[in-house]
mmCIF file of C-alpha atoms in Angstrom:
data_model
loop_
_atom_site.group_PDB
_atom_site.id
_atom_site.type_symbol
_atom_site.label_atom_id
_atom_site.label_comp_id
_atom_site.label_asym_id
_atom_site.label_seq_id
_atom_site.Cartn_x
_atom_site.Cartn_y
_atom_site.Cartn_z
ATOM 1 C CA UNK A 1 0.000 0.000 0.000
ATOM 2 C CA UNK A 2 1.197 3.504 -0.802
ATOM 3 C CA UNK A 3 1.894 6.192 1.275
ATOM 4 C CA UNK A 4 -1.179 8.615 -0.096
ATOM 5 C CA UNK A 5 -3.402 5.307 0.102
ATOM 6 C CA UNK A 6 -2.593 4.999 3.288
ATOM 7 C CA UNK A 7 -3.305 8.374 4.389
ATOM 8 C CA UNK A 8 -6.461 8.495 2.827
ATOM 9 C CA UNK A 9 -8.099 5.077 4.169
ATOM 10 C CA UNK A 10 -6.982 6.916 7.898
ATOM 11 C CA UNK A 11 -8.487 10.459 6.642
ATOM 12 C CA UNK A 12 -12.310 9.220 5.732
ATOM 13 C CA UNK A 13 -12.285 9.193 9.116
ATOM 14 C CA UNK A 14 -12.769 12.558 9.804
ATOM 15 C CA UNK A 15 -15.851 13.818 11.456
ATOM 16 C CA UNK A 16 -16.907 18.686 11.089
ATOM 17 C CA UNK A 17 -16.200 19.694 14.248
ATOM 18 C CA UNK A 18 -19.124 21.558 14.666
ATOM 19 C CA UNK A 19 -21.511 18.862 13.797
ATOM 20 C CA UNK A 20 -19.944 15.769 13.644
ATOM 21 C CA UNK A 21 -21.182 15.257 10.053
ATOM 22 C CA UNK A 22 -18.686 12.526 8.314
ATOM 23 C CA UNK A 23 -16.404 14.670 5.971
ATOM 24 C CA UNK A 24 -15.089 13.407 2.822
ATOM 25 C CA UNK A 25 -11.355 14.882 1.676
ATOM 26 C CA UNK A 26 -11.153 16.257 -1.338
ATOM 27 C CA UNK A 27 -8.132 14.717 -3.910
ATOM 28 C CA UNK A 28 -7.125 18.173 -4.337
ATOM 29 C CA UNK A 29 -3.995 19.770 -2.467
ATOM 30 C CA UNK A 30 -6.285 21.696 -0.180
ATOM 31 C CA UNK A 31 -6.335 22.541 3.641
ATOM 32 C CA UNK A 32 -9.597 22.593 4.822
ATOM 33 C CA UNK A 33 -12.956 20.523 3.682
ATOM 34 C CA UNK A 34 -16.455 22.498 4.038
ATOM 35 C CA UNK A 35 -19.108 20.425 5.938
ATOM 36 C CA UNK A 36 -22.466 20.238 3.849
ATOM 37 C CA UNK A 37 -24.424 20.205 6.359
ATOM 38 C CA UNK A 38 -23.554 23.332 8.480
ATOM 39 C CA UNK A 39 -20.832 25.089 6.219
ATOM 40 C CA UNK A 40 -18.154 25.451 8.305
ATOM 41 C CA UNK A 41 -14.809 24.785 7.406
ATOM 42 C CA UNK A 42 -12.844 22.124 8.986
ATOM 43 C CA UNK A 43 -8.677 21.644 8.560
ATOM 44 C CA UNK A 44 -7.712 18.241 6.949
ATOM 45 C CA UNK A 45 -5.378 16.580 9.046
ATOM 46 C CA UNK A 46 -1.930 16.278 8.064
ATOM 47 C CA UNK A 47 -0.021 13.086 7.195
ATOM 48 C CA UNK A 48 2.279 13.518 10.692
ATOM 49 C CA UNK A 49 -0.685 14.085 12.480
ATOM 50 C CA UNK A 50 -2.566 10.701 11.447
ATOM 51 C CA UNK A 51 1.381 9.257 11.141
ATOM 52 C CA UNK A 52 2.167 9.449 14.772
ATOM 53 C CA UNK A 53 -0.910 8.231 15.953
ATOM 54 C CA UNK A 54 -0.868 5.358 13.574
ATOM 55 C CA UNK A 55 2.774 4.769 15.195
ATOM 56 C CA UNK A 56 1.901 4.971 18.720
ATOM 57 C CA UNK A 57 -1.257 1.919 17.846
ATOM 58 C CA UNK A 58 1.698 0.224 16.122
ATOM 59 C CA UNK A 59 3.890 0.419 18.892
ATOM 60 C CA UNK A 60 1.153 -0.611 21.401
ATOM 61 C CA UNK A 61 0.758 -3.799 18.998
ATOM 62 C CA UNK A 62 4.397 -4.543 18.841
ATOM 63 C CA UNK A 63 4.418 -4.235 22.400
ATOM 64 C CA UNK A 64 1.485 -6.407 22.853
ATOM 65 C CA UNK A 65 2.893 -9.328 21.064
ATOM 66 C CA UNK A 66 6.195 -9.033 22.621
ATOM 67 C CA UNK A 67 4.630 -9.644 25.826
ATOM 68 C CA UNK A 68 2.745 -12.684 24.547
ATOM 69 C CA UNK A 69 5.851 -14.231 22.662
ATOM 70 C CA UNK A 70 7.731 -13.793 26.361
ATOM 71 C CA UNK A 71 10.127 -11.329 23.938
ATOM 72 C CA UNK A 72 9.614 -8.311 26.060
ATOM 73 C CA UNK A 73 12.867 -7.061 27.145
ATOM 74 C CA UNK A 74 11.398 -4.808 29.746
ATOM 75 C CA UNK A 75 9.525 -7.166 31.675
ATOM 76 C CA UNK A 76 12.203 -9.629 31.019
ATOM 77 C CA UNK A 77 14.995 -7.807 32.592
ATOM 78 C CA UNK A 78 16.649 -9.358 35.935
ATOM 79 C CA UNK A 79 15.104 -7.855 39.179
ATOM 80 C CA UNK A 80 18.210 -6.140 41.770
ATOM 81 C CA UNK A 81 19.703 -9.520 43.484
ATOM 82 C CA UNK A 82 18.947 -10.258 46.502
ATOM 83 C CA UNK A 83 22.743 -10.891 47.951
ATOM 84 C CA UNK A 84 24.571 -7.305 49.204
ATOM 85 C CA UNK A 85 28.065 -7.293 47.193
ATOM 86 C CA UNK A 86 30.643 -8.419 47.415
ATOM 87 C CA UNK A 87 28.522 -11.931 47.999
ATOM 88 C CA UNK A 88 29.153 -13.702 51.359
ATOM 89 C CA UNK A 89 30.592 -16.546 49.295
ATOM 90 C CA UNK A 90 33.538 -14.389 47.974
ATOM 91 C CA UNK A 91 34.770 -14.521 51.682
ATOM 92 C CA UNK A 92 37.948 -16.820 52.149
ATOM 93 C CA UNK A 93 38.097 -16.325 56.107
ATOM 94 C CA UNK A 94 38.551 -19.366 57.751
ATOM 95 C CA UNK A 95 36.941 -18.001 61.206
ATOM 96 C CA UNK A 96 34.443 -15.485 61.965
ATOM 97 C CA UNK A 97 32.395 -13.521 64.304
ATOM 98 C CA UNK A 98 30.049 -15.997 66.391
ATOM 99 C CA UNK A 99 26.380 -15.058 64.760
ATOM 100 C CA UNK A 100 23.430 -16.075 62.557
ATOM 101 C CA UNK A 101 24.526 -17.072 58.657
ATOM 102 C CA UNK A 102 21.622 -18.119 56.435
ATOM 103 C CA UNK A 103 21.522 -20.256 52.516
ATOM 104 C CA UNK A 104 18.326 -19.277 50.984
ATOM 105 C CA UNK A 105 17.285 -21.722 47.872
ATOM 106 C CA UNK A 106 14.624 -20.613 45.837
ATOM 107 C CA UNK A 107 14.515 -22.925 42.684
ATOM 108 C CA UNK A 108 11.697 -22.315 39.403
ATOM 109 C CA UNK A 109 12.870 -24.459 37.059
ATOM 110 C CA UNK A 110 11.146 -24.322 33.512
ATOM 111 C CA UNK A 111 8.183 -25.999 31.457
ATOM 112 C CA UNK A 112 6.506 -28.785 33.087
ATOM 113 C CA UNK A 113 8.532 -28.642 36.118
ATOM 114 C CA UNK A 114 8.199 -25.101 36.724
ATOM 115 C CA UNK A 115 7.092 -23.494 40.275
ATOM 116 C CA UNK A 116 5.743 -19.839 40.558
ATOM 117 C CA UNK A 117 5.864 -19.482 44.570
ATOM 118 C CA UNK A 118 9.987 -20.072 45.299
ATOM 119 C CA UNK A 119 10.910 -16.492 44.293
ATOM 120 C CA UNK A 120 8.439 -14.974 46.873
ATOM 121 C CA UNK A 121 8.774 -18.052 49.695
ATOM 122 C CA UNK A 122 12.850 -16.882 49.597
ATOM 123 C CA UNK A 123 11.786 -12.941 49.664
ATOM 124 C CA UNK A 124 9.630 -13.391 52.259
ATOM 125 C CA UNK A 125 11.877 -15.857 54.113
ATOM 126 C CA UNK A 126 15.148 -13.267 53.707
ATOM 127 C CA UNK A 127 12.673 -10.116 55.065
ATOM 128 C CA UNK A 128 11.754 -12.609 58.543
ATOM 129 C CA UNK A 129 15.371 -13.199 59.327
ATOM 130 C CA UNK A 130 16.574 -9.799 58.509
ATOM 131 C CA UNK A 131 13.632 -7.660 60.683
ATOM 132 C CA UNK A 132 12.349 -10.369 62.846
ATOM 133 C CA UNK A 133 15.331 -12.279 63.735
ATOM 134 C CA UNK A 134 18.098 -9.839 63.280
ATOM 135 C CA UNK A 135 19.706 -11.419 60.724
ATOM 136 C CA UNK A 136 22.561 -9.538 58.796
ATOM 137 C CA UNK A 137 21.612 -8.828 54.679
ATOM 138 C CA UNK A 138 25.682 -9.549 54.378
ATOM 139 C CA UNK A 139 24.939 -12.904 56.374
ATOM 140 C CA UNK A 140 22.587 -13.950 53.992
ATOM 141 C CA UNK A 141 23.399 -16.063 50.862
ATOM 142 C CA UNK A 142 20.485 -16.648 48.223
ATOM 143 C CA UNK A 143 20.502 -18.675 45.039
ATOM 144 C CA UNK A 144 17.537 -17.942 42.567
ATOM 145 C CA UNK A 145 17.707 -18.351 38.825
ATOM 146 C CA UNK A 146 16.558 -14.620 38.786
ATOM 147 C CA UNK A 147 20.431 -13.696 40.404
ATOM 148 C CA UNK A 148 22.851 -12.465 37.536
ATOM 149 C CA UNK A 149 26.065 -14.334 38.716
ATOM 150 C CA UNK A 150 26.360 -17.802 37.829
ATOM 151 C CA UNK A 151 27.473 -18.865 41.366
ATOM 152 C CA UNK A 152 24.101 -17.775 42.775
ATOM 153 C CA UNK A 153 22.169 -20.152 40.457
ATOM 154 C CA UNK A 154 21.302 -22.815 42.250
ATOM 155 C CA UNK A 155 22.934 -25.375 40.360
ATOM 156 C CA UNK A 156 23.998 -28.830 42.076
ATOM 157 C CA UNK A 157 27.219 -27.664 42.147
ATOM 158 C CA UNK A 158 26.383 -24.317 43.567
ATOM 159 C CA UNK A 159 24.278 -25.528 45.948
ATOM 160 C CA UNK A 160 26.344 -28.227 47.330
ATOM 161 C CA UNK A 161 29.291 -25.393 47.507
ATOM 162 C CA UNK A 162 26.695 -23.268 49.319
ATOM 163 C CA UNK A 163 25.609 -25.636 52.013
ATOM 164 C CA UNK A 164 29.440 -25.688 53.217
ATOM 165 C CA UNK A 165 29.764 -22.381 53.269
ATOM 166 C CA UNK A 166 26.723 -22.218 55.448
ATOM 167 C CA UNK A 167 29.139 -24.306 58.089
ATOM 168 C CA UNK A 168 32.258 -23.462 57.205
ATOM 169 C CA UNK A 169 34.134 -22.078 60.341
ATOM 170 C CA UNK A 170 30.759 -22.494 62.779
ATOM 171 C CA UNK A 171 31.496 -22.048 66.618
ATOM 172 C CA UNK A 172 29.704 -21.966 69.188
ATOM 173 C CA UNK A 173 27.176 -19.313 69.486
ATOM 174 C CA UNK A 174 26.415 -19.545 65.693
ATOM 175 C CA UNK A 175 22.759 -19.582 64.436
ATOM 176 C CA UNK A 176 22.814 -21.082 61.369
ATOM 177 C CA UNK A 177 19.621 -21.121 58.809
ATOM 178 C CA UNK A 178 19.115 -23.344 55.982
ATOM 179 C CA UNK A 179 15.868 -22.736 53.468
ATOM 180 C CA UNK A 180 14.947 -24.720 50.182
ATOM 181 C CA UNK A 181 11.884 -23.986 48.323
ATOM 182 C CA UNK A 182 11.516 -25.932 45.246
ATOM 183 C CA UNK A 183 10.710 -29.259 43.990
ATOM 184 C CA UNK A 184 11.694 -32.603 46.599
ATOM 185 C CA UNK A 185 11.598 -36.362 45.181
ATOM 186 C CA UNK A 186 12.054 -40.091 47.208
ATOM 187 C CA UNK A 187 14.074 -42.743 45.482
ATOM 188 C CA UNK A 188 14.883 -46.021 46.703
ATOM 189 C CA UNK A 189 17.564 -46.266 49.633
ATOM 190 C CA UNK A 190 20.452 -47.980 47.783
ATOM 191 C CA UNK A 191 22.546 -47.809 51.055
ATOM 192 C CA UNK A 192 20.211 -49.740 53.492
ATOM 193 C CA UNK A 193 20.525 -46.887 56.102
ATOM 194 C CA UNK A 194 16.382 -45.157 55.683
ATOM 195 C CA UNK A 195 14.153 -46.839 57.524
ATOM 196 C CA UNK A 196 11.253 -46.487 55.404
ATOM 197 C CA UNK A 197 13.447 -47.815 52.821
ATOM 198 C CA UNK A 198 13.239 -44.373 50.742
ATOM 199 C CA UNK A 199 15.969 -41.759 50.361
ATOM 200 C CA UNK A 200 14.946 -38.176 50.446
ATOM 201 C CA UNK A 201 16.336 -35.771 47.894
ATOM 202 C CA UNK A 202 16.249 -32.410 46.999
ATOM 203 C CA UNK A 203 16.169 -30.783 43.214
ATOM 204 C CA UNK A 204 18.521 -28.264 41.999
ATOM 205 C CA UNK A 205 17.926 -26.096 38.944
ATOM 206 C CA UNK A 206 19.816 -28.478 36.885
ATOM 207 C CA UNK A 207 18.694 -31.862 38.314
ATOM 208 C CA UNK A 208 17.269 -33.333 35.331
ATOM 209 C CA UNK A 209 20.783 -33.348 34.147
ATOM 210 C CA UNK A 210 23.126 -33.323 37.067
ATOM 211 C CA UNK A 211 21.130 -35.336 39.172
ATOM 212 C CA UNK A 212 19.375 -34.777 42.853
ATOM 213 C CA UNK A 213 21.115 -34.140 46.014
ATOM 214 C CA UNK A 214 20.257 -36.928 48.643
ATOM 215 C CA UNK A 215 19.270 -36.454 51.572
ATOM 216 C CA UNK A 216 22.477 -38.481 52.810
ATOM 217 C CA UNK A 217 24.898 -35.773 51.109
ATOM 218 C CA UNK A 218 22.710 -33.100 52.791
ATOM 219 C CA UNK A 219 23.410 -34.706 56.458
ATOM 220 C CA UNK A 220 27.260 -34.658 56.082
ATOM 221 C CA UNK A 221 27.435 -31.268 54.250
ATOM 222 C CA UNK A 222 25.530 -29.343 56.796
ATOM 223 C CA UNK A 223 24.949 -31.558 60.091
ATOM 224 C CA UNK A 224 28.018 -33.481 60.914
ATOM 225 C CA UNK A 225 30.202 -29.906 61.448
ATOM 226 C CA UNK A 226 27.797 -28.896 63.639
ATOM 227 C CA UNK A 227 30.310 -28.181 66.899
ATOM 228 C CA UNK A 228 28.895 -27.602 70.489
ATOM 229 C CA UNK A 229 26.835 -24.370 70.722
ATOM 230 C CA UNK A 230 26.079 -24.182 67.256
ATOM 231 C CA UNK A 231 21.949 -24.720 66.529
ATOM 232 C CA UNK A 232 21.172 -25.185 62.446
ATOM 233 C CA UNK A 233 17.745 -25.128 61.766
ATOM 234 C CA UNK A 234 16.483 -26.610 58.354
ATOM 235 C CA UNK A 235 13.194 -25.046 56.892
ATOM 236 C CA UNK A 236 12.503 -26.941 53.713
ATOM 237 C CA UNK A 237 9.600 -26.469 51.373
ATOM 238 C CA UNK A 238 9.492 -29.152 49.112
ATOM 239 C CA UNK A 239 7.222 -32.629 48.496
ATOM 240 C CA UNK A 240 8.543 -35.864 50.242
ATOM 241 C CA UNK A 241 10.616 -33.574 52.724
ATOM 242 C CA UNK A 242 9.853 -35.216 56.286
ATOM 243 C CA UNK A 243 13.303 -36.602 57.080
ATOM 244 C CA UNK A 244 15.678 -34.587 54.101
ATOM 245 C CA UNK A 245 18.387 -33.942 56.569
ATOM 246 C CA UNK A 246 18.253 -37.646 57.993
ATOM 247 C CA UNK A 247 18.323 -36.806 61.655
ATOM 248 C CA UNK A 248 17.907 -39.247 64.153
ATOM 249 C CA UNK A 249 14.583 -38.277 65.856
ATOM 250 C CA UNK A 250 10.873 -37.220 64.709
ATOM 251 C CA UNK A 251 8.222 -36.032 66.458
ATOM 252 C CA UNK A 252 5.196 -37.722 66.535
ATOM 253 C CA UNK A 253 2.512 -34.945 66.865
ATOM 254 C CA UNK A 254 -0.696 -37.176 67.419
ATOM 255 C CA UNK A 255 1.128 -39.256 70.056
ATOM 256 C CA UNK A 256 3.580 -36.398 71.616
ATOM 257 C CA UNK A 257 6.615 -38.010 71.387
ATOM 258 C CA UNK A 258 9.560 -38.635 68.961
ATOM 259 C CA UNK A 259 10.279 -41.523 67.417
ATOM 260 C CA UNK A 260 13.537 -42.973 66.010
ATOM 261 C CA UNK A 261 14.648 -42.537 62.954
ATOM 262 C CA UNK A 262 18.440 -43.463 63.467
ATOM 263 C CA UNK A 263 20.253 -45.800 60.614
ATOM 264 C CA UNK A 264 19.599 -49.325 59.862
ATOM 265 C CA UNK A 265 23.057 -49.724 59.598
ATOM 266 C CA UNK A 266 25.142 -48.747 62.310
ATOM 267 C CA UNK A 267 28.237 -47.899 60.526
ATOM 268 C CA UNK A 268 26.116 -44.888 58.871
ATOM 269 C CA UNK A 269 26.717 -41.376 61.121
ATOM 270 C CA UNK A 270 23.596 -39.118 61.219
ATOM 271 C CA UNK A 271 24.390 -37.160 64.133
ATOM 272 C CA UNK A 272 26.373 -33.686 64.095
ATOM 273 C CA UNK A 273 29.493 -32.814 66.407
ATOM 274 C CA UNK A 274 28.367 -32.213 69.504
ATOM 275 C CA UNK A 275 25.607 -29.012 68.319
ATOM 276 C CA UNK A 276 22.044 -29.314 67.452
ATOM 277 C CA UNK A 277 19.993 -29.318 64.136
ATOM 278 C CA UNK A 278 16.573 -29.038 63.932
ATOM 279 C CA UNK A 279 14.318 -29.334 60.747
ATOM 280 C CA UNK A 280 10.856 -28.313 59.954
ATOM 281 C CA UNK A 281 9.746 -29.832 57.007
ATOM 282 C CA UNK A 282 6.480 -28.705 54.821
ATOM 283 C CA UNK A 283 5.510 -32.745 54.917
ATOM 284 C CA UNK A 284 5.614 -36.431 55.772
ATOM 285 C CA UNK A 285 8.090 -38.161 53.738
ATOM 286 C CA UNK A 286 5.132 -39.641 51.596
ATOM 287 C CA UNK A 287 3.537 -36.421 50.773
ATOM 288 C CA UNK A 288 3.348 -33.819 48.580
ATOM 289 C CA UNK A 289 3.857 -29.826 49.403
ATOM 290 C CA UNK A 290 1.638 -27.234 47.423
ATOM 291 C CA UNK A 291 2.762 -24.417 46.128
ATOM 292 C CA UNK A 292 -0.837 -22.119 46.004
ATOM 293 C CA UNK A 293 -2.514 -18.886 45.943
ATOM 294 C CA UNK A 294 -5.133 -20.725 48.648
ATOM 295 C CA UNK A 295 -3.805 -17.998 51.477
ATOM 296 C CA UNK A 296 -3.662 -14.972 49.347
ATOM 297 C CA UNK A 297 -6.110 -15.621 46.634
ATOM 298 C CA UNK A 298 -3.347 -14.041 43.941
ATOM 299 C CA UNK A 299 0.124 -14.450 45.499
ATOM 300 C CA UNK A 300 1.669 -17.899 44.643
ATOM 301 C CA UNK A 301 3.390 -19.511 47.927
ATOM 302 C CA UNK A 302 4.422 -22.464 49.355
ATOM 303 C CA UNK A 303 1.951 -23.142 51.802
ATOM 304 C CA UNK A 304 4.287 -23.667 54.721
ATOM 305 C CA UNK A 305 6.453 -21.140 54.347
ATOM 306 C CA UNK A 306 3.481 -18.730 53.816
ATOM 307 C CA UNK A 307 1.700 -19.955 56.931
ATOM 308 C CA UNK A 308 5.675 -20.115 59.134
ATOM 309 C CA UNK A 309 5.747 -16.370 58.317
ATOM 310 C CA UNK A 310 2.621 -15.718 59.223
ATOM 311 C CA UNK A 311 2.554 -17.183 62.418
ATOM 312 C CA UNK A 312 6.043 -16.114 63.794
ATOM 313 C CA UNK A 313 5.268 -12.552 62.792
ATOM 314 C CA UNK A 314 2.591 -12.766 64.935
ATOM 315 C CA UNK A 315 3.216 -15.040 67.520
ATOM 316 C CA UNK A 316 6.745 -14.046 67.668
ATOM 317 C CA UNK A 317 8.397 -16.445 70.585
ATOM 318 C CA UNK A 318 6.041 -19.208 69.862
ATOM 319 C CA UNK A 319 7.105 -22.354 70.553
ATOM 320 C CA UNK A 320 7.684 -25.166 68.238
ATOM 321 C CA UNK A 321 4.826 -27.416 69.736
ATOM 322 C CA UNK A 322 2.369 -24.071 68.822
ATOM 323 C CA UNK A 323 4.095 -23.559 65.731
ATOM 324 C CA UNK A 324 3.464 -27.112 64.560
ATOM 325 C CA UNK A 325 -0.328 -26.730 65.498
ATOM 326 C CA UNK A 326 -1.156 -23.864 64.763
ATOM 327 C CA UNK A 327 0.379 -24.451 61.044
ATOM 328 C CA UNK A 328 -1.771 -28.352 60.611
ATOM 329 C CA UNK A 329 -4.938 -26.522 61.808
ATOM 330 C CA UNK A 330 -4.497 -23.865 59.160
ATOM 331 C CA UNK A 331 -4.027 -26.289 56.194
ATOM 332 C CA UNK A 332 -6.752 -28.131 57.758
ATOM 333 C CA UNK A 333 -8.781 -25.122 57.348
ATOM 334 C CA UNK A 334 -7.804 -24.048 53.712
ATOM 335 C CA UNK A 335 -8.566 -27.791 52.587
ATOM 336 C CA UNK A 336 -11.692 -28.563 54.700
ATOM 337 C CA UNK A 337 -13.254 -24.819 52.745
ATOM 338 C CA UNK A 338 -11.726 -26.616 49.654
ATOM 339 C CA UNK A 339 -9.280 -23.345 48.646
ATOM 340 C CA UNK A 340 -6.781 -25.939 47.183
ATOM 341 C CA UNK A 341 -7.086 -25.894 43.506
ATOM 342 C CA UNK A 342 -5.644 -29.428 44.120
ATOM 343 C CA UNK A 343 -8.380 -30.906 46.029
ATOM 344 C CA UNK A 344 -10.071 -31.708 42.807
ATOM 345 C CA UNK A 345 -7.186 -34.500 43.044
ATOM 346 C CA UNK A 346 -7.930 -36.068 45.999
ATOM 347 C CA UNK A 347 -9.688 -39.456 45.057
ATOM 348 C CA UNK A 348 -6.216 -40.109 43.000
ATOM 349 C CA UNK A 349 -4.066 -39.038 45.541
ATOM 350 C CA UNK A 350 -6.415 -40.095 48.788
ATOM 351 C CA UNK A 351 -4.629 -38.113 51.985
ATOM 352 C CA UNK A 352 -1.797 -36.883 50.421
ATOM 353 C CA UNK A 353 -2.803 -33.765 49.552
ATOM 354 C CA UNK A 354 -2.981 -32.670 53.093
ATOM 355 C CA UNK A 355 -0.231 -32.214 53.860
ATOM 356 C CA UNK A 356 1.102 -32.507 57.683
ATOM 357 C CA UNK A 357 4.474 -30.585 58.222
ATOM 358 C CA UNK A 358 7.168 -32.605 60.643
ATOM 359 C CA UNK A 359 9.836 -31.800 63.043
ATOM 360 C CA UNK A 360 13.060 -33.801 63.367
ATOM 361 C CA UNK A 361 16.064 -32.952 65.205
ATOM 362 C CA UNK A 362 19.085 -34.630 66.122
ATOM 363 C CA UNK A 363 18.485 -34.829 69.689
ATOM 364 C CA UNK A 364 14.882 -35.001 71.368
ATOM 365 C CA UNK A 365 13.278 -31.838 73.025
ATOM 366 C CA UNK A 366 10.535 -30.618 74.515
ATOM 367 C CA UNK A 367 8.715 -28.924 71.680
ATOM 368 C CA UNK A 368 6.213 -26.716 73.908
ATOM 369 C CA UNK A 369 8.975 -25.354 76.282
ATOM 370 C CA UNK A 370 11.257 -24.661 73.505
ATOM 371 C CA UNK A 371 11.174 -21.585 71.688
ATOM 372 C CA UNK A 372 10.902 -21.365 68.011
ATOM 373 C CA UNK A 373 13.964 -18.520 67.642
ATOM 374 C CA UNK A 374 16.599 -18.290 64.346
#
């Protein structure tokens, strides 16, 4: 189409001004158009007048299918990171300060496997340690796909190198914090150590290619340095997570009381070095962990971390006995009013949709004396 063509199929647009009578523009080189109805004279828009407009709707469109193709490079580009620079792992010290250190794992992966609530579960998680708990921002490690150095992606590799970092140099004094939202498998136990006969595993970003980390690799990273004085706690949102850190006791809510859940095989260490590590897990071992907009209505979360937050920002000092209730009665709630999306599932997946988070720690405690503090 020409350029005149053009700007005459925009120009029989036109309406007199005075009384909104459709004009028609003359062929002629002329200015204005007369109006047949009431006479008045009317200026005939210019080609940069009808040009930029015509522009602007074709920048809107471009703009429109950018967003649909997942091409737009506004709404594309990388959010500020959540680690303050230089990033805690660039530090080469040997010792440090006795104090609280936290890993934060927040993993999305892509397609089929993909999770919308990790991003906000580790922002959320990262704001309660730094204003409720009085954790350090330069304390704090994170690992999201959305961070712009390739040693925050969590990666196998970079999450293994992570969780001994999160140790490295502990003493005693040291609050230590370990969080993983993302995706959690079982597997067969190979090693004849789980008592279920099921190991626990965790998935990093690249898993599908590099493999899972079990939940035996976890134990030794992060538990066995664990000196006298040091407390780790484990908060770990992810399906089949009950006993991920393989510690040697769980608590039994129903009956009050922890059970064992040391090795099959006694040549297999579970326990740390003399400290204490204590893991809160968003379900049984058997069960899977949603990740919903159930609390918010338009905010995707993993339920337990959305309902940990919750609760310790209100009930700040509760213990873990309350914690623990107070989190099953909520999920009871939300799937009794049938908010879960997922409940639609239930006669295929029977009671594992409810999910029932779990304590395990490496030595027994009371759980209502003790105080749920980071």
């Amino acid at each position: 189409m020409s350029g005149n063509n053009r700007i005459m199929m925009v120009a029989r647009g036109v309406v007199c001004g005075k009384c909104r009578h459709r004009l028609s523009i003359p062929t002629t080189n002329s200015s204005e158009v007369k109006c047949p109805t009431c006479n008045n004279m009317n200026p005939i828009p210019t080609y940069e007048q009808f040009g930029n407009k015509d522009r602007s709707i074709e920048k809107l469109i471009v703009k429109a299918k950018e967003k649909i193709s997942g091409n737009d490079l506004s709404s594309s580009q990388k959010p500020d990171s959540l680690n303050k620079k230089p990033s805690p792992l660039s530090s080469s010290s040997e010792t440090r300060p006795a104090g609280k250190r936290a890993l934060l794992i927040g993993v999305t992966y892509k397609r089929k496997h993909k999770l919308k609530g990790t991003i906000n579960d580790v922002k959320s998680m990262r704001d309660l340690l730094i204003l409720n708990f009085g954790f350090k921002e330069e304390n704090i490690l994170v690992l999201t796909e959305q961070e712009t150095e390739p040693e925050l992606i969590p990666t196998k590799k970079n999450i293994l190198k992570s969780l001994e970092w999160l140790v490295k140099g502990c003493q005693a004094g040291d609050s230590l914090v370990f969080y993983f939202s993302g995706h959690g498998l079982s597997q067969p136990d190979f090693e004849g150590d789980e008592r279920d006969g099921f190991a626990e595993n965790i998935c990093p970003v690249d898993f599908m290619t590099e493999g899972m980390i079990v939940d035996n690799d976890i134990n030794s990273t992060i538990v066995w340095p664990l000196k006298k004085g040091v407390t780790l706690h484990a908060i770990v949102d992810a399906c089949h997570s009950g006993t991920v850190l393989d510690l040697e006791h769980v608590y039994n809510r129903q009956e009050n009381k922890w059970e064992d859940n040391s090795p099959l095989s006694g040549n297999a260490r579970k326990h740390p070095d003399g400290g204490l590590a204590i893991s809160l897990s968003a379900c049984l071992d058997n069960q899977v962990a949603a990740d919903t907009t159930a609390f918010t209505g338009k905010t995707m979360n993993g339920a337990m971390t959305f309902l940990l937050i919750k609760i310790m920002k209100k009930y700040h000092g509760a213990t873990y006995g309350d914690l623990l209730d107070m989190m099953h009665e909520e999920l009871e709630k939300v799937n009794e009013s049938r908010c879960f999306a997922e409940k639609i599932f239930k006669k295929i997946t029977k009671n594992m949709l409810l999910q029932k988070p779990q304590i395990s720690a490496s030595k027994p405690f009371d759980v209502y004396k003790e105080h749920f503090v980071l």
